[in-house]
Coordinates of C-alpha atoms in Angstrom, one line a residue:
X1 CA 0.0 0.0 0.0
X2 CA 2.3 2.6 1.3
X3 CA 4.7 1.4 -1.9
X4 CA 2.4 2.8 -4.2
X5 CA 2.2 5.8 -2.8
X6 CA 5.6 6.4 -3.1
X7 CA 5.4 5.9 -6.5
X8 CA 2.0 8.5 -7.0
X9 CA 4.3 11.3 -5.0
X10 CA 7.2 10.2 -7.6
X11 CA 4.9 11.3 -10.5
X12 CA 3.4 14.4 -8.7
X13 CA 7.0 15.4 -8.3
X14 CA 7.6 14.8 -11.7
X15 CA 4.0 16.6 -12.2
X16 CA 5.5 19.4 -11.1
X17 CA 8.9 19.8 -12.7
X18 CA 6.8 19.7 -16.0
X19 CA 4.6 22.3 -15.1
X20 CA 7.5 24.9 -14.2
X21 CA 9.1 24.0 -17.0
X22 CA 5.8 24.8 -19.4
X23 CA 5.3 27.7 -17.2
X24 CA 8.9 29.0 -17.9
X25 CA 8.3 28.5 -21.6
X26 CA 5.7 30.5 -21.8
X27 CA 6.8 32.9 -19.8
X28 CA 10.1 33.2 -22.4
X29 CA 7.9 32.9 -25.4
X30 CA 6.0 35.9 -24.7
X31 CA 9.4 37.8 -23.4
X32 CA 10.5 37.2 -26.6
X33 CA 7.4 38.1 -28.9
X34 CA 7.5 41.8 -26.7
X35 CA 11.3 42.3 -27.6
X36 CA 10.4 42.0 -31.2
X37 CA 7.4 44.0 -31.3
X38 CA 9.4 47.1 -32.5
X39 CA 10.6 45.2 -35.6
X40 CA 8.2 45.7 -38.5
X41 CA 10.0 43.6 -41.0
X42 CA 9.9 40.1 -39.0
X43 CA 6.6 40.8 -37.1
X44 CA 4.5 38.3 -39.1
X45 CA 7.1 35.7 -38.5
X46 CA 7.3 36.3 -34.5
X47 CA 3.8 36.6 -34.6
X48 CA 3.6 32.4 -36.0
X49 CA 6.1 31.8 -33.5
X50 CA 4.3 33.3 -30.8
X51 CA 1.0 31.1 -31.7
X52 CA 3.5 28.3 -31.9
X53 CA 5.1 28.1 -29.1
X54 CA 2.2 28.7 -27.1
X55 CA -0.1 26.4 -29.1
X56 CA 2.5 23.4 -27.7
X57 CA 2.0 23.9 -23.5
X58 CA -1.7 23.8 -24.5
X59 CA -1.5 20.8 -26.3
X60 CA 0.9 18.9 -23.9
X61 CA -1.4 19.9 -21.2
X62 CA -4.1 18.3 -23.1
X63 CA -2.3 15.2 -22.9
X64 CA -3.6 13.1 -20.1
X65 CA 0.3 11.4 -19.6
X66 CA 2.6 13.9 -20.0
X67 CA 2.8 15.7 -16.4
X68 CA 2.9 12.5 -14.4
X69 CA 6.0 10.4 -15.6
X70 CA 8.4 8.5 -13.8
X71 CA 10.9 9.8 -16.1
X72 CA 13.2 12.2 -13.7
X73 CA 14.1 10.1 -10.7
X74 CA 13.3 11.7 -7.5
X75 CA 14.9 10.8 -4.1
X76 CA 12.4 10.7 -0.8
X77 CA 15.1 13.7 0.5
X78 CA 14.1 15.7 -2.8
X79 CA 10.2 15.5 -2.6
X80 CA 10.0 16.1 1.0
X81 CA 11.9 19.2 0.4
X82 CA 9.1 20.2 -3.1
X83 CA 6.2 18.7 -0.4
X84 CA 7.0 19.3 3.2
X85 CA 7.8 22.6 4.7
X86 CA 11.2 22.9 7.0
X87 CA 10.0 21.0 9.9
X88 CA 8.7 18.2 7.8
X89 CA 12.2 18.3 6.1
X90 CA 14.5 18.2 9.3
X91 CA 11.3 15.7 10.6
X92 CA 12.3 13.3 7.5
X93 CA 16.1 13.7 7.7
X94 CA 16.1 12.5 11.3
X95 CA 14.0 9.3 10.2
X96 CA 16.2 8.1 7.5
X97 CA 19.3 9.4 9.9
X98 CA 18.1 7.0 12.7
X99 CA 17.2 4.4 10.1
X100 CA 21.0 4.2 8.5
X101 CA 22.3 4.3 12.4
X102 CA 20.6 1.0 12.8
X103 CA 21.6 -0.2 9.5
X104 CA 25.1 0.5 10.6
X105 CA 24.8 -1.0 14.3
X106 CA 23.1 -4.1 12.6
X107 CA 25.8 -5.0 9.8
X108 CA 28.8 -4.2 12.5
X109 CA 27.0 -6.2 15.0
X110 CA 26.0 -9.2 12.5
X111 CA 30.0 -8.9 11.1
X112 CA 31.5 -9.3 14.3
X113 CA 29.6 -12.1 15.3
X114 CA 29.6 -14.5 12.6
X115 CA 33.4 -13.7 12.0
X116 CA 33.9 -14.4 16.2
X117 CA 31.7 -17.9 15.9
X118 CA 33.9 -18.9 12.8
X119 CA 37.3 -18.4 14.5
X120 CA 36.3 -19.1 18.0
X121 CA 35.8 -23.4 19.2
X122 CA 31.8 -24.3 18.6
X123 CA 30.6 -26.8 17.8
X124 CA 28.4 -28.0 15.2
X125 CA 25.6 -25.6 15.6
X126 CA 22.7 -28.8 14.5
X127 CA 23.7 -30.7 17.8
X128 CA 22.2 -30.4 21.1
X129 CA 21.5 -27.7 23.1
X130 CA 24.2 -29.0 25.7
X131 CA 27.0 -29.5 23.5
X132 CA 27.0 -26.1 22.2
X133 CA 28.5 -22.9 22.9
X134 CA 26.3 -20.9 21.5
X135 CA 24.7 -18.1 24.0
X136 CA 21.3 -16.1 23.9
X137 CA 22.4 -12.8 21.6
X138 CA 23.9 -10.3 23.5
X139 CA 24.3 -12.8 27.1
X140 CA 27.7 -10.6 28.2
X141 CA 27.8 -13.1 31.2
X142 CA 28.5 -16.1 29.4
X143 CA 30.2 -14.6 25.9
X144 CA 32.6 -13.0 29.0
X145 CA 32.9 -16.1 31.2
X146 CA 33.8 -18.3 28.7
X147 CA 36.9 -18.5 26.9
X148 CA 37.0 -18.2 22.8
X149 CA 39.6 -21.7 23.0
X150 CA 40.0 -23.7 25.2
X151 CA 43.7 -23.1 25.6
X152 CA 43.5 -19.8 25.8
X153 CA 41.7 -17.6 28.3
X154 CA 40.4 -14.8 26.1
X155 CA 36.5 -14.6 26.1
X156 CA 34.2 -14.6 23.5
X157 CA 33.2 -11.1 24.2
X158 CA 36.7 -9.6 23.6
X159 CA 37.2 -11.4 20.8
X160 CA 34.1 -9.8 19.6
X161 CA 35.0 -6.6 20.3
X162 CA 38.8 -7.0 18.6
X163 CA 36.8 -7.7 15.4
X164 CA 34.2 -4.8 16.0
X165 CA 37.4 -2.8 16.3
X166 CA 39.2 -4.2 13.3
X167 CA 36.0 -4.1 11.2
X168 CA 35.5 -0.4 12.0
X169 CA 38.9 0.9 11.8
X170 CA 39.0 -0.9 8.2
X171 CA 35.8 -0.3 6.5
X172 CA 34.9 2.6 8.8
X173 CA 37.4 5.6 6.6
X174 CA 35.3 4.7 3.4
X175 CA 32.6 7.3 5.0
X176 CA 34.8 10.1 4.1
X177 CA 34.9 9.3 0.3
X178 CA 32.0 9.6 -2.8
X179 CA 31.3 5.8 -3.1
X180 CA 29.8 5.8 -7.0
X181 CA 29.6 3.3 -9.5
X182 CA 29.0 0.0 -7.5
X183 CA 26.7 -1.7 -10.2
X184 CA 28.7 -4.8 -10.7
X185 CA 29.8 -4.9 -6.5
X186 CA 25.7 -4.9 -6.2
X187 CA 25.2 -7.8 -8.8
X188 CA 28.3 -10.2 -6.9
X189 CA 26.2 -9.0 -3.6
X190 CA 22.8 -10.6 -5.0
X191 CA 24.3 -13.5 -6.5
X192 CA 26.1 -14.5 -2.9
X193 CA 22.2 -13.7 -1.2
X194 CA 20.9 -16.2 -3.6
X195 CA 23.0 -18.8 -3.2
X196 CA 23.5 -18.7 0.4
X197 CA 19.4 -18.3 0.9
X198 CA 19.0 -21.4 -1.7
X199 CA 21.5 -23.4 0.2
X200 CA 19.8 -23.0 3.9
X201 CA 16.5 -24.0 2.1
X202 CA 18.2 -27.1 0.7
X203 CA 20.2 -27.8 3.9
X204 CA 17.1 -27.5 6.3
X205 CA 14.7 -29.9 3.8
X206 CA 18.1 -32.6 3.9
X207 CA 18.1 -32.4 8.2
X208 CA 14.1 -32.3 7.8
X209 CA 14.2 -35.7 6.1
X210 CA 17.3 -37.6 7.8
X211 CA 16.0 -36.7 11.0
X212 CA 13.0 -35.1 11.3
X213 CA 12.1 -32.3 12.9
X214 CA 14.3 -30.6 15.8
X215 CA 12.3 -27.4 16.3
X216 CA 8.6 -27.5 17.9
X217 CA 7.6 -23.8 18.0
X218 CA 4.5 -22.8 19.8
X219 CA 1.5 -21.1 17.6
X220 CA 1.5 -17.7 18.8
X221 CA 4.3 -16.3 21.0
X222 CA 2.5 -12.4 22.0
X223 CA 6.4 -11.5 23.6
X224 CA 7.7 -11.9 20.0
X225 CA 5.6 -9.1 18.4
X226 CA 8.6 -6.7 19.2
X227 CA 11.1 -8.9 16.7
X228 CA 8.5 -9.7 14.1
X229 CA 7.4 -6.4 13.8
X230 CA 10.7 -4.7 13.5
X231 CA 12.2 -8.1 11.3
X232 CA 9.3 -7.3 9.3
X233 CA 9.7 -3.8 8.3
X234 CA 13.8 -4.5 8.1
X235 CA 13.2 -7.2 5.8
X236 CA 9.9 -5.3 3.4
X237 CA 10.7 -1.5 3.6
X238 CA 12.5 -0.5 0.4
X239 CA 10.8 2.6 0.4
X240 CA 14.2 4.6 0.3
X241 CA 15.2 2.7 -2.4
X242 CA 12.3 3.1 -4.7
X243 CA 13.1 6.1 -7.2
X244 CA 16.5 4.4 -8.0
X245 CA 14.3 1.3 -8.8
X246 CA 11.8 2.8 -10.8
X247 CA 14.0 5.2 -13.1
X248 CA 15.2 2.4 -15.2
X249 CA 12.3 0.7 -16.0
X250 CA 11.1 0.5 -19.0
X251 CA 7.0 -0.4 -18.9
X252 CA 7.0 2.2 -16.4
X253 CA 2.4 2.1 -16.5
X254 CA 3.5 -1.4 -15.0
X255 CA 5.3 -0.9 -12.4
X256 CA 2.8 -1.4 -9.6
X257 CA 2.0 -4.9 -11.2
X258 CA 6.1 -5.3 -11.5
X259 CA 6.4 -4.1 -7.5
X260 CA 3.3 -5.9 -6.8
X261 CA 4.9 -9.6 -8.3
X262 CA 8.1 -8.7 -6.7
X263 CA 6.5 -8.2 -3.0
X264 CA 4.5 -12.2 -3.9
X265 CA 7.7 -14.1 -4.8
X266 CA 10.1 -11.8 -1.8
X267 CA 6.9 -13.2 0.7
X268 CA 6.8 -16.7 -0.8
X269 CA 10.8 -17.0 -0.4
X270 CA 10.8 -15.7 3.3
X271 CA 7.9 -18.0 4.2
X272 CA 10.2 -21.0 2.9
X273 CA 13.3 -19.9 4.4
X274 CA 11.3 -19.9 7.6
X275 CA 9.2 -22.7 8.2
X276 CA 11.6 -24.7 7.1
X277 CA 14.2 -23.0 9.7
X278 CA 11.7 -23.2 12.6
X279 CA 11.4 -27.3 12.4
X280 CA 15.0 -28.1 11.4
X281 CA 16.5 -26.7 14.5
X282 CA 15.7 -26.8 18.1
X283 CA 16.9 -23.3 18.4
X284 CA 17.2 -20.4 16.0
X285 CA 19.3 -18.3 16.1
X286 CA 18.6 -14.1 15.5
X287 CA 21.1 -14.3 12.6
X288 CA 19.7 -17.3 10.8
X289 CA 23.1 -18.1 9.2
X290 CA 24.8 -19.0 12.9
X291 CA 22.6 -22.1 12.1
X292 CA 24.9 -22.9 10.0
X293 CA 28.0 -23.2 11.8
X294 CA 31.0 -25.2 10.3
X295 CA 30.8 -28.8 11.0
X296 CA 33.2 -30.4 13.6
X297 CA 33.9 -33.2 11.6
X298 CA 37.0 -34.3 9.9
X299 CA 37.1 -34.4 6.1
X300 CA 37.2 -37.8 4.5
X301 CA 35.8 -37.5 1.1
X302 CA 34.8 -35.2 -1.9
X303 CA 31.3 -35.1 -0.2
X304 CA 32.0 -34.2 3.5
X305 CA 34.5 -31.6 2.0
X306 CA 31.6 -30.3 0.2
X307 CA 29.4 -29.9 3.2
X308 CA 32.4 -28.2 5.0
X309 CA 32.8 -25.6 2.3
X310 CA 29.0 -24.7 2.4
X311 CA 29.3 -24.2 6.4
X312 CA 31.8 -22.2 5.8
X313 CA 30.2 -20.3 3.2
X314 CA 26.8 -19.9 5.2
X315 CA 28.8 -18.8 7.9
X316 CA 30.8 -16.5 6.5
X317 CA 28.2 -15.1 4.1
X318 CA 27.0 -12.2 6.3
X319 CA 31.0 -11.2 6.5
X320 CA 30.9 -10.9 2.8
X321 CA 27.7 -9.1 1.8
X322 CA 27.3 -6.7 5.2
X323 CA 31.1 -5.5 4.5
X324 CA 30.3 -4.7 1.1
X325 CA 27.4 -3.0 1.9
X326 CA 28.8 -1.1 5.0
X327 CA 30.6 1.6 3.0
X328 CA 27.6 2.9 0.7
X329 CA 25.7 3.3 3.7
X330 CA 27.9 4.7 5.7
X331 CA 28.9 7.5 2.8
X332 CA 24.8 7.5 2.6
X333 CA 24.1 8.6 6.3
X334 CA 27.4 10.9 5.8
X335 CA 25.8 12.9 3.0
X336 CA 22.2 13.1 4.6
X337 CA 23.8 14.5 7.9
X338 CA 25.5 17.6 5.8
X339 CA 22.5 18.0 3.9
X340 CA 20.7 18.3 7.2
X341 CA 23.1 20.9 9.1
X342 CA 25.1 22.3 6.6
X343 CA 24.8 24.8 3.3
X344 CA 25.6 22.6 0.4
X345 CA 26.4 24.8 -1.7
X346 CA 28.8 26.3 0.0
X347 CA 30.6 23.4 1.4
X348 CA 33.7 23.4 -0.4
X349 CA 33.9 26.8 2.1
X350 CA 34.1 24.6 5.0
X351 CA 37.0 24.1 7.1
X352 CA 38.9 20.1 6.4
X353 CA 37.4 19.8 10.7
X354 CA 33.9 20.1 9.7
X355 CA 34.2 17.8 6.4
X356 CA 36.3 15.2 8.8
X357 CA 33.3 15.9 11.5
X358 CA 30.8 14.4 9.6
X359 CA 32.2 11.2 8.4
X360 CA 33.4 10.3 12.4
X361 CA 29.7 11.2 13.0
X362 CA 28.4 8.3 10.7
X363 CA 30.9 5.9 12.1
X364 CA 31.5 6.3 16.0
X365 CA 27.6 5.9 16.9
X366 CA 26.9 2.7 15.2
X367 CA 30.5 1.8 17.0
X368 CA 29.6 2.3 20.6
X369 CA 26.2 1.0 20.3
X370 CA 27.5 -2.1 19.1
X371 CA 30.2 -2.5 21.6
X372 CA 28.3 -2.9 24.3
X373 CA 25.6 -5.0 22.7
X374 CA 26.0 -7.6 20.1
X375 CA 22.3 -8.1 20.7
X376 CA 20.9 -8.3 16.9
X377 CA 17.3 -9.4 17.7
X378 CA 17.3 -6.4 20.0
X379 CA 19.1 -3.7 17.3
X380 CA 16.6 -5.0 14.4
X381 CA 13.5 -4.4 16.6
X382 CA 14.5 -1.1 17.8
X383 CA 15.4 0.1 14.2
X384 CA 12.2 -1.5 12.0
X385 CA 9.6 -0.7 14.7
X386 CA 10.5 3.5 15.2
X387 CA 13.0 4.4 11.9
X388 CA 11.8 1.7 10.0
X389 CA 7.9 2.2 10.6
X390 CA 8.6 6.3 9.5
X391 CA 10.3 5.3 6.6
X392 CA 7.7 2.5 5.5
X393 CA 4.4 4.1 6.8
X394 CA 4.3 7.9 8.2
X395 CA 6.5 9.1 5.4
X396 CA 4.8 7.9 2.3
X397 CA 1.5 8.9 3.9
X398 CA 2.1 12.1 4.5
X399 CA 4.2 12.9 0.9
X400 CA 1.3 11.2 -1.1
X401 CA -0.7 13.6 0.9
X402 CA 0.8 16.7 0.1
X403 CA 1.6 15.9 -3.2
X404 CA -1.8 15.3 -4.3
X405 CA -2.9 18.6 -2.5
X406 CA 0.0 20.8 -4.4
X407 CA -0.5 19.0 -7.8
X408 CA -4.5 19.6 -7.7
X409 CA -3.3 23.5 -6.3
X410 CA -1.0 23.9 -9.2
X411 CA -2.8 21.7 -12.2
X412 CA -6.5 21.0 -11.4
X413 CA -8.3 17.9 -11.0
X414 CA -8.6 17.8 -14.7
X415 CA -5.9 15.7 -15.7
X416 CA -5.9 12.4 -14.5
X417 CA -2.6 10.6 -12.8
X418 CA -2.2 7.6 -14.3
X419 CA 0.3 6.4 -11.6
X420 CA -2.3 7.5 -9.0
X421 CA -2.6 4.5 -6.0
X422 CA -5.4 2.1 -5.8
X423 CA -5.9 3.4 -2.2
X424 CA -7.0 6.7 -3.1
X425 CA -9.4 7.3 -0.4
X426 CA -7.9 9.2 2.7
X427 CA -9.4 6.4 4.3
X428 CA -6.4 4.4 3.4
X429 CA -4.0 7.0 4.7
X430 CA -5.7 7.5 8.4
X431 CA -5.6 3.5 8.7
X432 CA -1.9 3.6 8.0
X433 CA -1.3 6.0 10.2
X434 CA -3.1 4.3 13.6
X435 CA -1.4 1.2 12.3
X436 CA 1.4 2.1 12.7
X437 CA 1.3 4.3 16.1
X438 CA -0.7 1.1 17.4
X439 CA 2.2 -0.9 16.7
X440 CA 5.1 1.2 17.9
X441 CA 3.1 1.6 21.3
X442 CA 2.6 -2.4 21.8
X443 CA 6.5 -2.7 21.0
X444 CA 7.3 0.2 23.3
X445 CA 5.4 -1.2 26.3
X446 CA 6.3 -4.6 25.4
X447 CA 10.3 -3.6 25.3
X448 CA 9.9 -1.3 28.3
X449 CA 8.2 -4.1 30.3

């Protein structure tokens, strides 16, 4: 729901870049046609030039498709700024600030762990409860009083927090470059997600069928609303994302279909990945992949090599993707906290402390938070259910809401939006609204309590 109306602000922005732009032809036409008054010998040509140029704005405004396109990408940053006025702006840039903290906190967090549970003794993370040392995420007790191997009396906590330190210090200076051009870094990214998602799906139906199932969850847990809610929002809201996804397409009059198909196979995957997850293993844990811990089990033929490769792979996966990731992020939440406090257009002006400021700003948060909590269950909650739900609900509401309010200000209710959303009624947009405050205030009294 709240997708499409992303997509019906996208083409009232787009609405209204073609408007000014008629409106500034017209205005140039006629500038021109009153500087040539004076001239006797061409005023019969100026005159045909005149009715030409402002016979076209009347005919393109005739045209039912021509002011709402999807042609000119527009960023969520950019229409809040044509739709909001400055306290909706700074309101906006302190959502998707908050969002790309968590983001941050999350793949650090997520990093750290899987690369700590790699290196550190476990073993295989399919065997019993008791012959496992695997803790509850974030349990600083045990990660602290027990050591990483078994020679050595380094915990599992410091070892966590020597990668955390590594992790930062070596991806962390990317925030102070322009990260461009990561097309083919993106495709290598997706091909490692499907793989790795593919191969827990085929590894859960194998232990499924040798063994049966491990995992007997109850029907309906009401203390895990907090994690589903927030996991949910991580894992649906591409909101942020959605003018870089629309621009390229090419059956543009489609795309809801196209988002629509998208959202059904994204759903059916997830529900796989999951109910095959839940009965395979007795315990899950919050980063699925730690299911998936290397096998303790020495290698005696091509086979049981194999199966040792995938662990690895499973395990590791996270390490690959997340780092990649880390850097546009980072340089993302770098460039939305300048455009918040500082003067773009003047910022080559600034001093090389307040262009270093900035980038340690985007890094050292996400940092602390995650050195004192490797908790992930507890970071994805906190980000999906209050920057997550403004960036997936209250957001498009209100944009889809002012932009149909400006455009019908500015072009009439005459000309008809052919990207407009199904949910047109302002029905739609108060339901979305005590949604989502309903939600955040069950998480925040569930958390609090």
């Amino acid at each position: 729901m709240t997708v499409t109306f992303i997509i019906e602000a996208m083409a009232c922005a787009n609405a209204i870049k073609n408007w000014q732009t008629l409106q500034a032809l017209r205005h140039h036409s006629r500038s021109s046609a009153e500087s040539s008054e004076n001239d006797d010998a061409s005023a019969d040509d100026q005159g045909s030039d005149l009715r030409d140029l402002e016979r076209v704005p009347l005919n393109i405004q005739n045209a039912e498709n021509h002011y709402y396109q999807l042609s000119h990408k527009f960023e969520l940053g950019e229409m809040a700024t044509i739709f909001f006025n400055e306290f909706g702006r700074i309101m906006f840039f302190l959502c998707l600030i908050v969002y790309l903290y968590g983001d941050l906190s999350i793949y650090s967090a997520a990093v750290s762990r899987s690369l700590r549970d790699v290196i550190c003794d476990q073993t295989n993370a399919t065997d019993s409860p008791n012959s496992r040392l695997m803790f509850w995420p974030g349990d600083f007790r045990n990660n602290t009083a027990h050591a990483c191997w078994k020679e050595h009396t380094i915990s599992r906590l410091s070892v966590y927090r020597v990668i955390l330190i590594g992790f930062t210090l070596i991806f962390g200076p990317f925030a102070a470059f322009s990260i461009q051009k990561t097309k083919y870094l993106q495709i290598l990214t997706a091909i490692f997600r499907w793989m790795a998602f593919t191969l827990m799906i085929c590894i859960s139906l194998k232990l499924l069928i040798s063994r049966g199932p491990r995992g007997h969850p109850v029907s309906f847990n009401v203390y895990g609303i907090p994690s589903l809610f927030g996991a949910c929002v991580y894992s649906f809201m591409c909101h942020h994302s959605l003018p870089s996804l629309l621009a390229p397409l090419k059956h543009k009059l489609m795309v809801s279909k196209i988002l629509s198909f998208d959202y059904i196979i994204i759903c059916a995957f997830y529900i796989v990945l999951a109910m095959t997850g839940i009965f395979a293993f007795d315990r899950i844990e919050d980063l699925y992949t730690l299911n998936f811990l290397p096998y303790d089990v020495d290698y005696t033929d091509f086979a049981s090599g194999l199966l040792i490769g995938i662990d690895y792979f499973l395990a590791l996966f996270p390490i690959f993707t997340l780092s990649a990731s880390f850097p546009i992020i980072a340089v993302t939440l770098k460039n939305n906290l300048q455009t918040l406090f500082l003067d773009m257009s003047r910022y080559d002006t600034y001093s090389p402390f307040v262009r270093i400021l900035f980038p340690l700003c985007a890094i050292i948060p996400p940092f602390c938070v995650t050195y004192f909590t490797e908790s992930l269950a507890s970071l994805v909650a906190f980000t999906g259910s209050y920057a997550g739900t403004g960036i997936q609900y209250i957001i498009p509401v209100f944009l889809v809401y002012f932009a149909r309010r400006t455009c019908s200000e500015l072009l009439g209710s005459g000309i008809v939006n052919s990207f407009e959303s199904p949910f047109k009624s302002s029905a739609w947009l108060i339901f979305v609204i005590i949604w989502s405050i309903l939600c955040v205030c069950l998480v925040t009294v569930n958390m609090v309590s």
